[in-house]
Amino acid sequence: LACPRAVLLPQSIVTCLTTLPLTPQLQQRAKMSSMSMANVNSCMIHRTTNVTSYSNRALVAAPFRGAILGGKHSVAFGQPKRTAAKKMLVLAMAAQSGKERMAERFSTLKANKQCAFVPFLCAGDPNMETTEKALRILDEVGADVIELGVPYSDPLADGPIIHASATRALDNGATLNKVLEMVGRVTPNIKAPVVLFCYFNPIIRRGPEQFMADLAAAGVSALLVPDIPLEETIPLEKLASAQGLDLVLLTTPTTLSARAERIAKSTSGFLYLVSVTGVTGMRTTMATRVEELVTELRQYTDKPICVGFGVSKGEHAAQLEQWGADGAIAGSALVKALGEAPTPEEGLITLRAMAQELRDALPARA
């Protein structure tokens, strides 16, 4: 379990945690890292960067002596300052896979008759430290799911705002490794599941199997790859599922009905409905055809349908909820607010205010 500090647990909880099932892959990686599991009266639970235990299933226990576990990549922190309730919440989240976290979140939203607020940011703009603070702010504001983009030099699905953001991030030294390291620090301390938005080239370069393992290791819940067709998602979905990750697929206004049905049935976590024919960007109104598309897609799936591209105001999010969407995805406006501010501090202030407006537009109705 990755926490900002080590967590002291009583025997009863440790016994429960250490009996959680491990997949053969996790057992092998744990063995390779010389990590052990033991029931002890007082212990620290750790998750390490060189083990797929980041998938939140391999919980490693060792006697509390302030020792470092799992080799040089693992860090032992000081005594915790958490309430008992928060400790148990963190532990419960750690025991879940990304798929389970996502399913639980949308199940709760459905029970509350609430449309999800799904903000998007580009990692590393204006810098990685600010992105980390921004993710925590979005969670504090009440984001239900957070979508985080890996900066890429040729983001063909993105408009000028997000393209410029990715360019700034890359110019500032952002890399996939740095993004995942930052995400790994954040995910244990936020409630919102994280969806990583990544173009296919970085996945191919790293190797799809290793890429999925690294995402699970960082506590990511789902992956969205915008530049591969449905037919090429099949092997990716298998690899993602093996790591407990959802693979979110997109459908558009120009997708033929038969193909949209296949996409709706193949996606996991939720279905991403692109609201317009074009790239991401801020728009003054929502395309009226979205209501028709949401209704059509309901015939094919009972999975959550989240709508993105062009959502920049609270009134847009409210309109999507009225049209029957399960989630409103807002990107360019938030990216612009954070990345184009005079200073990172001012950007974070503007981001919080804008995110709060969007959150407030989607109240629970249970």
GROMACS .gro file of C-alpha atoms in nm:
model
  366
    1LEU     CA    1   0.000   0.000   0.000
    2ALA     CA    2   0.155   0.329  -0.107
    3CYS     CA    3   0.089   0.599   0.149
    4PRO     CA    4   0.273   0.923   0.220
    5ARG     CA    5   0.364   0.755   0.550
    6ALA     CA    6   0.379   0.400   0.671
    7VAL     CA    7   0.059   0.263   0.821
    8LEU     CA    8   0.065   0.073   1.148
    9LEU     CA    9  -0.190  -0.204   1.157
   10PRO     CA   10  -0.314  -0.444   1.422
   11GLN     CA   11  -0.281  -0.819   1.385
   12SER     CA   12  -0.643  -0.871   1.280
   13ILE     CA   13  -0.618  -0.635   0.984
   14VAL     CA   14  -0.280  -0.767   0.876
   15THR     CA   15  -0.411  -1.123   0.881
   16CYS     CA   16  -0.696  -1.019   0.656
   17LEU     CA   17  -0.477  -0.822   0.415
   18THR     CA   18  -0.205  -1.079   0.380
   19THR     CA   19  -0.453  -1.346   0.283
   20LEU     CA   20  -0.567  -1.153  -0.024
   21PRO     CA   21  -0.513  -1.359  -0.343
   22LEU     CA   22  -0.212  -1.282  -0.559
   23THR     CA   23  -0.201  -1.355  -0.930
   24PRO     CA   24   0.090  -1.568  -1.058
   25GLN     CA   25   0.238  -1.254  -1.215
   26LEU     CA   26   0.235  -1.069  -0.886
   27GLN     CA   27   0.380  -1.366  -0.701
   28GLN     CA   28   0.665  -1.382  -0.953
   29ARG     CA   29   0.738  -1.009  -0.931
   30ALA     CA   30   0.726  -1.018  -0.557
   31LYS     CA   31   0.972  -1.307  -0.559
   32MET     CA   32   1.202  -1.119  -0.796
   33SER     CA   33   1.202  -0.824  -0.560
   34SER     CA   34   1.290  -1.036  -0.256
   35MET     CA   35   0.969  -0.924  -0.092
   36SER     CA   36   0.790  -1.131   0.167
   37MET     CA   37   0.449  -1.145   0.323
   38ALA     CA   38   0.412  -1.210   0.691
   39ASN     CA   39   0.154  -1.174   0.963
   40VAL     CA   40   0.301  -0.969   1.242
   41ASN     CA   41   0.163  -0.783   1.539
   42SER     CA   42   0.285  -0.444   1.422
   43CYS     CA   43   0.375  -0.383   1.060
   44MET     CA   44   0.421  -0.143   0.775
   45ILE     CA   45   0.243  -0.197   0.445
   46HIS     CA   46   0.434  -0.080   0.138
   47ARG     CA   47   0.396  -0.077  -0.238
   48THR     CA   48   0.717  -0.048  -0.441
   49THR     CA   49   0.800   0.096  -0.780
   50ASN     CA   50   0.965  -0.215  -0.916
   51VAL     CA   51   0.677  -0.451  -0.846
   52THR     CA   52   0.336  -0.490  -1.005
   53SER     CA   53   0.204  -0.475  -0.650
   54TYR     CA   54   0.117  -0.122  -0.762
   55SER     CA   55  -0.191  -0.299  -0.898
   56ASN     CA   56  -0.302  -0.270  -0.536
   57ARG     CA   57  -0.331  -0.643  -0.477
   58ALA     CA   58   0.017  -0.734  -0.351
   59LEU     CA   59   0.030  -0.602   0.002
   60VAL     CA   60   0.373  -0.642   0.155
   61ALA     CA   61   0.416  -0.667   0.529
   62ALA     CA   62   0.730  -0.656   0.740
   63PRO     CA   63   0.813  -0.583   1.104
   64PHE     CA   64   0.802  -0.215   1.193
   65ARG     CA   65   1.161  -0.112   1.246
   66GLY     CA   66   1.173   0.183   1.006
   67ALA     CA   67   1.331  -0.058   0.758
   68ILE     CA   68   1.336  -0.013   0.383
   69LEU     CA   69   1.143  -0.283   0.199
   70GLY     CA   70   1.179  -0.418  -0.152
   71GLY     CA   71   1.526  -0.286  -0.229
   72LYS     CA   72   1.638   0.060  -0.329
   73HIS     CA   73   1.308   0.160  -0.490
   74SER     CA   74   1.108   0.141  -0.170
   75VAL     CA   75   1.091   0.411   0.095
   76ALA     CA   76   1.001   0.378   0.460
   77PHE     CA   77   0.818   0.680   0.595
   78GLY     CA   78   0.759   0.804   0.946
   79GLN     CA   79   0.475   0.749   1.185
   80PRO     CA   80   0.127   0.812   1.040
   81LYS     CA   81  -0.097   1.097   1.137
   82ARG     CA   82  -0.429   0.967   1.009
   83THR     CA   83  -0.765   0.907   1.159
   84ALA     CA   84  -0.872   0.545   1.191
   85ALA     CA   85  -1.147   0.601   0.936
   86LYS     CA   86  -0.907   0.742   0.679
   87LYS     CA   87  -0.665   0.455   0.733
   88MET     CA   88  -0.937   0.202   0.663
   89LEU     CA   89  -1.050   0.398   0.356
   90VAL     CA   90  -0.699   0.396   0.213
   91LEU     CA   91  -0.664   0.026   0.286
   92ALA     CA   92  -0.994  -0.053   0.121
   93MET     CA   93  -0.894   0.142  -0.190
   94ALA     CA   94  -0.559  -0.036  -0.204
   95ALA     CA   95  -0.727  -0.375  -0.201
   96GLN     CA   96  -0.926  -0.286  -0.513
   97SER     CA   97  -0.820  -0.313  -0.875
   98GLY     CA   98  -0.860  -0.018  -1.109
   99LYS     CA   99  -1.167  -0.184  -1.261
  100GLU     CA  100  -1.324  -0.223  -0.919
  101ARG     CA  101  -1.257   0.140  -0.824
  102MET     CA  102  -1.415   0.263  -1.146
  103ALA     CA  103  -1.718   0.035  -1.117
  104GLU     CA  104  -1.773   0.138  -0.756
  105ARG     CA  105  -1.754   0.507  -0.841
  106PHE     CA  106  -2.015   0.486  -1.117
  107SER     CA  107  -2.234   0.260  -0.906
  108THR     CA  108  -2.239   0.525  -0.633
  109LEU     CA  109  -2.315   0.799  -0.885
  110LYS     CA  110  -2.602   0.597  -1.027
  111ALA     CA  111  -2.745   0.539  -0.680
  112ASN     CA  112  -2.728   0.914  -0.617
  113LYS     CA  113  -2.877   0.992  -0.960
  114GLN     CA  114  -2.574   1.206  -1.027
  115CYS     CA  115  -2.384   1.283  -1.346
  116ALA     CA  116  -2.007   1.240  -1.310
  117PHE     CA  117  -1.771   1.534  -1.327
  118VAL     CA  118  -1.462   1.419  -1.521
  119PRO     CA  119  -1.190   1.685  -1.555
  120PHE     CA  120  -0.894   1.646  -1.791
  121LEU     CA  121  -0.543   1.785  -1.749
  122CYS     CA  122  -0.222   1.746  -1.947
  123ALA     CA  123   0.057   1.617  -1.721
  124GLY     CA  124   0.362   1.838  -1.687
  125ASP     CA  125   0.207   2.172  -1.782
  126PRO     CA  126   0.333   2.407  -1.651
  127ASN     CA  127   0.542   2.153  -1.458
  128MET     CA  128   0.501   1.818  -1.286
  129GLU     CA  129   0.485   1.966  -0.936
  130THR     CA  130   0.193   2.188  -1.034
  131THR     CA  131   0.015   1.899  -1.203
  132GLU     CA  132   0.044   1.700  -0.882
  133LYS     CA  133  -0.112   1.987  -0.684
  134ALA     CA  134  -0.381   2.028  -0.949
  135LEU     CA  135  -0.485   1.663  -0.928
  136ARG     CA  136  -0.524   1.695  -0.552
  137ILE     CA  137  -0.731   2.012  -0.598
  138LEU     CA  138  -0.961   1.841  -0.849
  139ASP     CA  139  -1.015   1.560  -0.603
  140GLU     CA  140  -1.086   1.805  -0.321
  141VAL     CA  141  -1.339   1.988  -0.538
  142GLY     CA  142  -1.518   1.659  -0.596
  143ALA     CA  143  -1.407   1.519  -0.931
  144ASP     CA  144  -1.563   1.177  -0.974
  145VAL     CA  145  -1.302   1.054  -1.224
  146ILE     CA  146  -0.986   1.235  -1.336
  147GLU     CA  147  -0.851   1.202  -1.689
  148LEU     CA  148  -0.479   1.276  -1.724
  149GLY     CA  149  -0.309   1.316  -2.059
  150VAL     CA  150   0.044   1.200  -2.131
  151PRO     CA  151   0.206   1.484  -2.331
  152TYR     CA  152   0.274   1.379  -2.689
  153SER     CA  153   0.431   1.563  -2.981
  154ASP     CA  154   0.157   1.485  -3.234
  155PRO     CA  155  -0.176   1.477  -3.046
  156LEU     CA  156  -0.403   1.432  -3.347
  157ALA     CA  157  -0.728   1.424  -3.145
  158ASP     CA  158  -0.652   1.748  -2.965
  159GLY     CA  159  -0.714   2.109  -3.058
  160PRO     CA  160  -0.473   2.402  -3.021
  161ILE     CA  161  -0.514   2.448  -2.643
  162ILE     CA  162  -0.423   2.093  -2.542
  163HIS     CA  163  -0.166   2.068  -2.823
  164ALA     CA  164   0.009   2.378  -2.688
  165SER     CA  165  -0.013   2.237  -2.336
  166ALA     CA  166   0.154   1.913  -2.444
  167THR     CA  167   0.427   2.108  -2.622
  168ARG     CA  168   0.499   2.315  -2.311
  169ALA     CA  169   0.512   2.000  -2.099
  170LEU     CA  170   0.756   1.830  -2.335
  171ASP     CA  171   0.970   2.144  -2.355
  172ASN     CA  172   0.982   2.142  -1.975
  173GLY     CA  173   1.118   1.787  -1.973
  174ALA     CA  174   0.804   1.579  -1.918
  175THR     CA  175   0.845   1.208  -1.991
  176LEU     CA  176   0.625   0.903  -1.947
  177ASN     CA  177   0.837   0.790  -1.653
  178LYS     CA  178   0.802   1.125  -1.479
  179VAL     CA  179   0.427   1.122  -1.537
  180LEU     CA  180   0.388   0.775  -1.387
  181GLU     CA  181   0.613   0.859  -1.091
  182MET     CA  182   0.397   1.163  -1.016
  183VAL     CA  183   0.073   0.967  -1.056
  184GLY     CA  184   0.209   0.703  -0.822
  185ARG     CA  185   0.254   0.968  -0.554
  186VAL     CA  186  -0.096   1.106  -0.599
  187THR     CA  187  -0.328   0.807  -0.644
  188PRO     CA  188  -0.294   0.668  -0.289
  189ASN     CA  189  -0.418   0.998  -0.151
  190ILE     CA  190  -0.714   1.081  -0.374
  191LYS     CA  191  -1.055   0.919  -0.407
  192ALA     CA  192  -1.112   0.977  -0.779
  193PRO     CA  193  -1.005   0.696  -1.014
  194VAL     CA  194  -0.748   0.814  -1.271
  195VAL     CA  195  -0.784   0.747  -1.644
  196LEU     CA  196  -0.459   0.785  -1.836
  197PHE     CA  197  -0.507   0.935  -2.184
  198CYS     CA  198  -0.214   0.822  -2.398
  199TYR     CA  199  -0.146   0.800  -2.769
  200PHE     CA  200  -0.033   0.466  -2.904
  201ASN     CA  201   0.327   0.544  -2.991
  202PRO     CA  202   0.455   0.566  -2.630
  203ILE     CA  203   0.276   0.238  -2.559
  204ILE     CA  204   0.447   0.063  -2.849
  205ARG     CA  205   0.785   0.205  -2.754
  206ARG     CA  206   0.763   0.073  -2.399
  207GLY     CA  207   0.590  -0.250  -2.494
  208PRO     CA  208   0.215  -0.293  -2.429
  209GLU     CA  209   0.256  -0.555  -2.157
  210GLN     CA  210   0.511  -0.354  -1.962
  211PHE     CA  211   0.310  -0.038  -2.017
  212MET     CA  212   0.000  -0.193  -1.858
  213ALA     CA  213   0.202  -0.322  -1.565
  214ASP     CA  214   0.351   0.025  -1.512
  215LEU     CA  215   0.006   0.186  -1.518
  216ALA     CA  216  -0.125  -0.057  -1.260
  217ALA     CA  217   0.190   0.006  -1.060
  218ALA     CA  218   0.114   0.379  -1.050
  219GLY     CA  219  -0.240   0.322  -0.929
  220VAL     CA  220  -0.406   0.414  -1.259
  221SER     CA  221  -0.759   0.275  -1.298
  222ALA     CA  222  -0.810   0.293  -1.674
  223LEU     CA  223  -0.645   0.369  -2.006
  224LEU     CA  224  -0.779   0.560  -2.306
  225VAL     CA  225  -0.593   0.538  -2.638
  226PRO     CA  226  -0.749   0.777  -2.894
  227ASP     CA  227  -0.556   0.680  -3.207
  228ILE     CA  228  -0.618   0.309  -3.256
  229PRO     CA  229  -0.924   0.151  -3.418
  230LEU     CA  230  -1.155  -0.090  -3.240
  231GLU     CA  231  -1.000  -0.396  -3.402
  232GLU     CA  232  -0.658  -0.317  -3.257
  233THR     CA  233  -0.788  -0.268  -2.905
  234ILE     CA  234  -0.856  -0.639  -2.851
  235PRO     CA  235  -0.500  -0.739  -2.748
  236LEU     CA  236  -0.467  -0.419  -2.545
  237GLU     CA  237  -0.789  -0.493  -2.360
  238LYS     CA  238  -0.662  -0.838  -2.262
  239LEU     CA  239  -0.338  -0.693  -2.128
  240ALA     CA  240  -0.523  -0.415  -1.945
  241SER     CA  241  -0.772  -0.655  -1.792
  242ALA     CA  242  -0.490  -0.881  -1.671
  243GLN     CA  243  -0.362  -0.584  -1.469
  244GLY     CA  244  -0.707  -0.492  -1.336
  245LEU     CA  245  -0.738  -0.191  -1.568
  246ASP     CA  246  -1.031  -0.068  -1.777
  247LEU     CA  247  -0.979   0.019  -2.143
  248VAL     CA  248  -1.208   0.309  -2.231
  249LEU     CA  249  -1.315   0.335  -2.596
  250LEU     CA  250  -1.446   0.634  -2.792
  251THR     CA  251  -1.737   0.674  -3.030
  252THR     CA  252  -1.818   0.981  -3.238
  253PRO     CA  253  -2.111   1.146  -3.420
  254THR     CA  254  -1.983   0.997  -3.748
  255THR     CA  255  -1.946   0.641  -3.618
  256LEU     CA  256  -2.188   0.410  -3.801
  257SER     CA  257  -2.454   0.253  -3.579
  258ALA     CA  258  -2.328  -0.104  -3.621
  259ARG     CA  259  -1.977  -0.001  -3.528
  260ALA     CA  260  -2.096   0.217  -3.239
  261GLU     CA  261  -2.276  -0.088  -3.102
  262ARG     CA  262  -1.956  -0.294  -3.115
  263ILE     CA  263  -1.760  -0.016  -2.945
  264ALA     CA  264  -2.025   0.023  -2.675
  265LYS     CA  265  -2.016  -0.348  -2.601
  266SER     CA  266  -1.634  -0.363  -2.603
  267THR     CA  267  -1.550  -0.065  -2.383
  268SER     CA  268  -1.491  -0.106  -2.013
  269GLY     CA  269  -1.525   0.143  -1.730
  270PHE     CA  270  -1.736   0.379  -1.937
  271LEU     CA  271  -1.802   0.476  -2.298
  272TYR     CA  272  -1.651   0.805  -2.414
  273LEU     CA  273  -1.886   0.987  -2.653
  274VAL     CA  274  -1.714   1.259  -2.854
  275SER     CA  275  -1.973   1.534  -2.889
  276VAL     CA  276  -1.852   1.690  -3.214
  277THR     CA  277  -1.686   1.609  -3.543
  278GLY     CA  278  -1.346   1.763  -3.481
  279VAL     CA  279  -1.078   1.801  -3.221
  280THR     CA  280  -1.092   1.902  -2.857
  281GLY     CA  281  -1.151   2.266  -2.772
  282MET     CA  282  -1.370   2.522  -2.597
  283ARG     CA  283  -1.712   2.584  -2.753
  284THR     CA  284  -1.994   2.822  -2.670
  285THR     CA  285  -2.273   2.561  -2.689
  286MET     CA  286  -2.310   2.184  -2.686
  287ALA     CA  287  -2.397   2.004  -3.009
  288THR     CA  288  -2.768   1.923  -2.994
  289ARG     CA  289  -2.718   1.585  -3.157
  290VAL     CA  290  -2.557   1.459  -2.836
  291GLU     CA  291  -2.900   1.383  -2.686
  292GLU     CA  292  -2.987   1.166  -2.986
  293LEU     CA  293  -2.653   0.986  -2.970
  294VAL     CA  294  -2.684   0.913  -2.597
  295THR     CA  295  -3.033   0.768  -2.657
  296GLU     CA  296  -2.903   0.551  -2.940
  297LEU     CA  297  -2.609   0.422  -2.739
  298ARG     CA  298  -2.842   0.329  -2.452
  299GLN     CA  299  -2.986   0.064  -2.681
  300TYR     CA  300  -2.647  -0.108  -2.698
  301THR     CA  301  -2.510  -0.088  -2.345
  302ASP     CA  302  -2.591  -0.019  -1.984
  303LYS     CA  303  -2.235   0.103  -1.922
  304PRO     CA  304  -2.190   0.469  -1.822
  305ILE     CA  305  -2.178   0.713  -2.115
  306CYS     CA  306  -1.954   1.016  -2.061
  307VAL     CA  307  -1.951   1.303  -2.308
  308GLY     CA  308  -1.646   1.512  -2.389
  309PHE     CA  309  -1.505   1.768  -2.637
  310GLY     CA  310  -1.644   2.118  -2.590
  311VAL     CA  311  -1.750   2.105  -2.224
  312SER     CA  312  -1.618   2.426  -2.066
  313LYS     CA  313  -1.894   2.571  -1.848
  314GLY     CA  314  -2.128   2.460  -1.575
  315GLU     CA  315  -2.424   2.513  -1.808
  316HIS     CA  316  -2.269   2.270  -2.058
  317ALA     CA  317  -2.234   2.002  -1.792
  318ALA     CA  318  -2.592   2.058  -1.675
  319GLN     CA  319  -2.716   2.030  -2.033
  320LEU     CA  320  -2.542   1.695  -2.077
  321GLU     CA  321  -2.704   1.566  -1.761
  322GLN     CA  322  -3.045   1.671  -1.891
  323TRP     CA  323  -2.974   1.483  -2.212
  324GLY     CA  324  -2.909   1.165  -2.016
  325ALA     CA  325  -2.529   1.150  -2.008
  326ASP     CA  326  -2.366   0.972  -1.714
  327GLY     CA  327  -2.063   1.199  -1.714
  328ALA     CA  328  -1.939   1.536  -1.840
  329ILE     CA  329  -1.572   1.549  -1.944
  330ALA     CA  330  -1.416   1.896  -1.934
  331GLY     CA  331  -1.066   1.946  -2.071
  332SER     CA  332  -0.952   2.245  -2.273
  333ALA     CA  333  -1.094   2.512  -2.042
  334LEU     CA  334  -0.921   2.361  -1.739
  335VAL     CA  335  -0.597   2.303  -1.930
  336LYS     CA  336  -0.598   2.666  -2.045
  337ALA     CA  337  -0.672   2.796  -1.696
  338LEU     CA  338  -0.378   2.608  -1.545
  339GLY     CA  339  -0.120   2.612  -1.822
  340GLU     CA  340  -0.162   2.966  -1.956
  341ALA     CA  341  -0.182   3.148  -1.622
  342PRO     CA  342   0.088   3.407  -1.540
  343THR     CA  343   0.213   3.187  -1.255
  344PRO     CA  344   0.145   2.828  -1.144
  345GLU     CA  345  -0.009   2.959  -0.822
  346GLU     CA  346  -0.257   3.177  -1.012
  347GLY     CA  347  -0.331   2.886  -1.242
  348LEU     CA  348  -0.421   2.661  -0.949
  349ILE     CA  349  -0.655   2.926  -0.808
  350THR     CA  350  -0.834   2.968  -1.142
  351LEU     CA  351  -0.847   2.591  -1.190
  352ARG     CA  352  -1.014   2.540  -0.854
  353ALA     CA  353  -1.279   2.803  -0.924
  354MET     CA  354  -1.358   2.665  -1.269
  355ALA     CA  355  -1.367   2.305  -1.147
  356GLN     CA  356  -1.597   2.406  -0.863
  357GLU     CA  357  -1.840   2.565  -1.110
  358LEU     CA  358  -1.852   2.245  -1.313
  359ARG     CA  359  -1.889   2.029  -1.002
  360ASP     CA  360  -2.172   2.244  -0.865
  361ALA     CA  361  -2.362   2.211  -1.193
  362LEU     CA  362  -2.395   1.835  -1.133
  363PRO     CA  363  -2.552   1.790  -0.788
  364ALA     CA  364  -2.670   1.458  -0.646
  365ARG     CA  365  -3.046   1.406  -0.690
  366ALA     CA  366  -3.106   1.095  -0.479
   0.00000   0.00000   0.00000
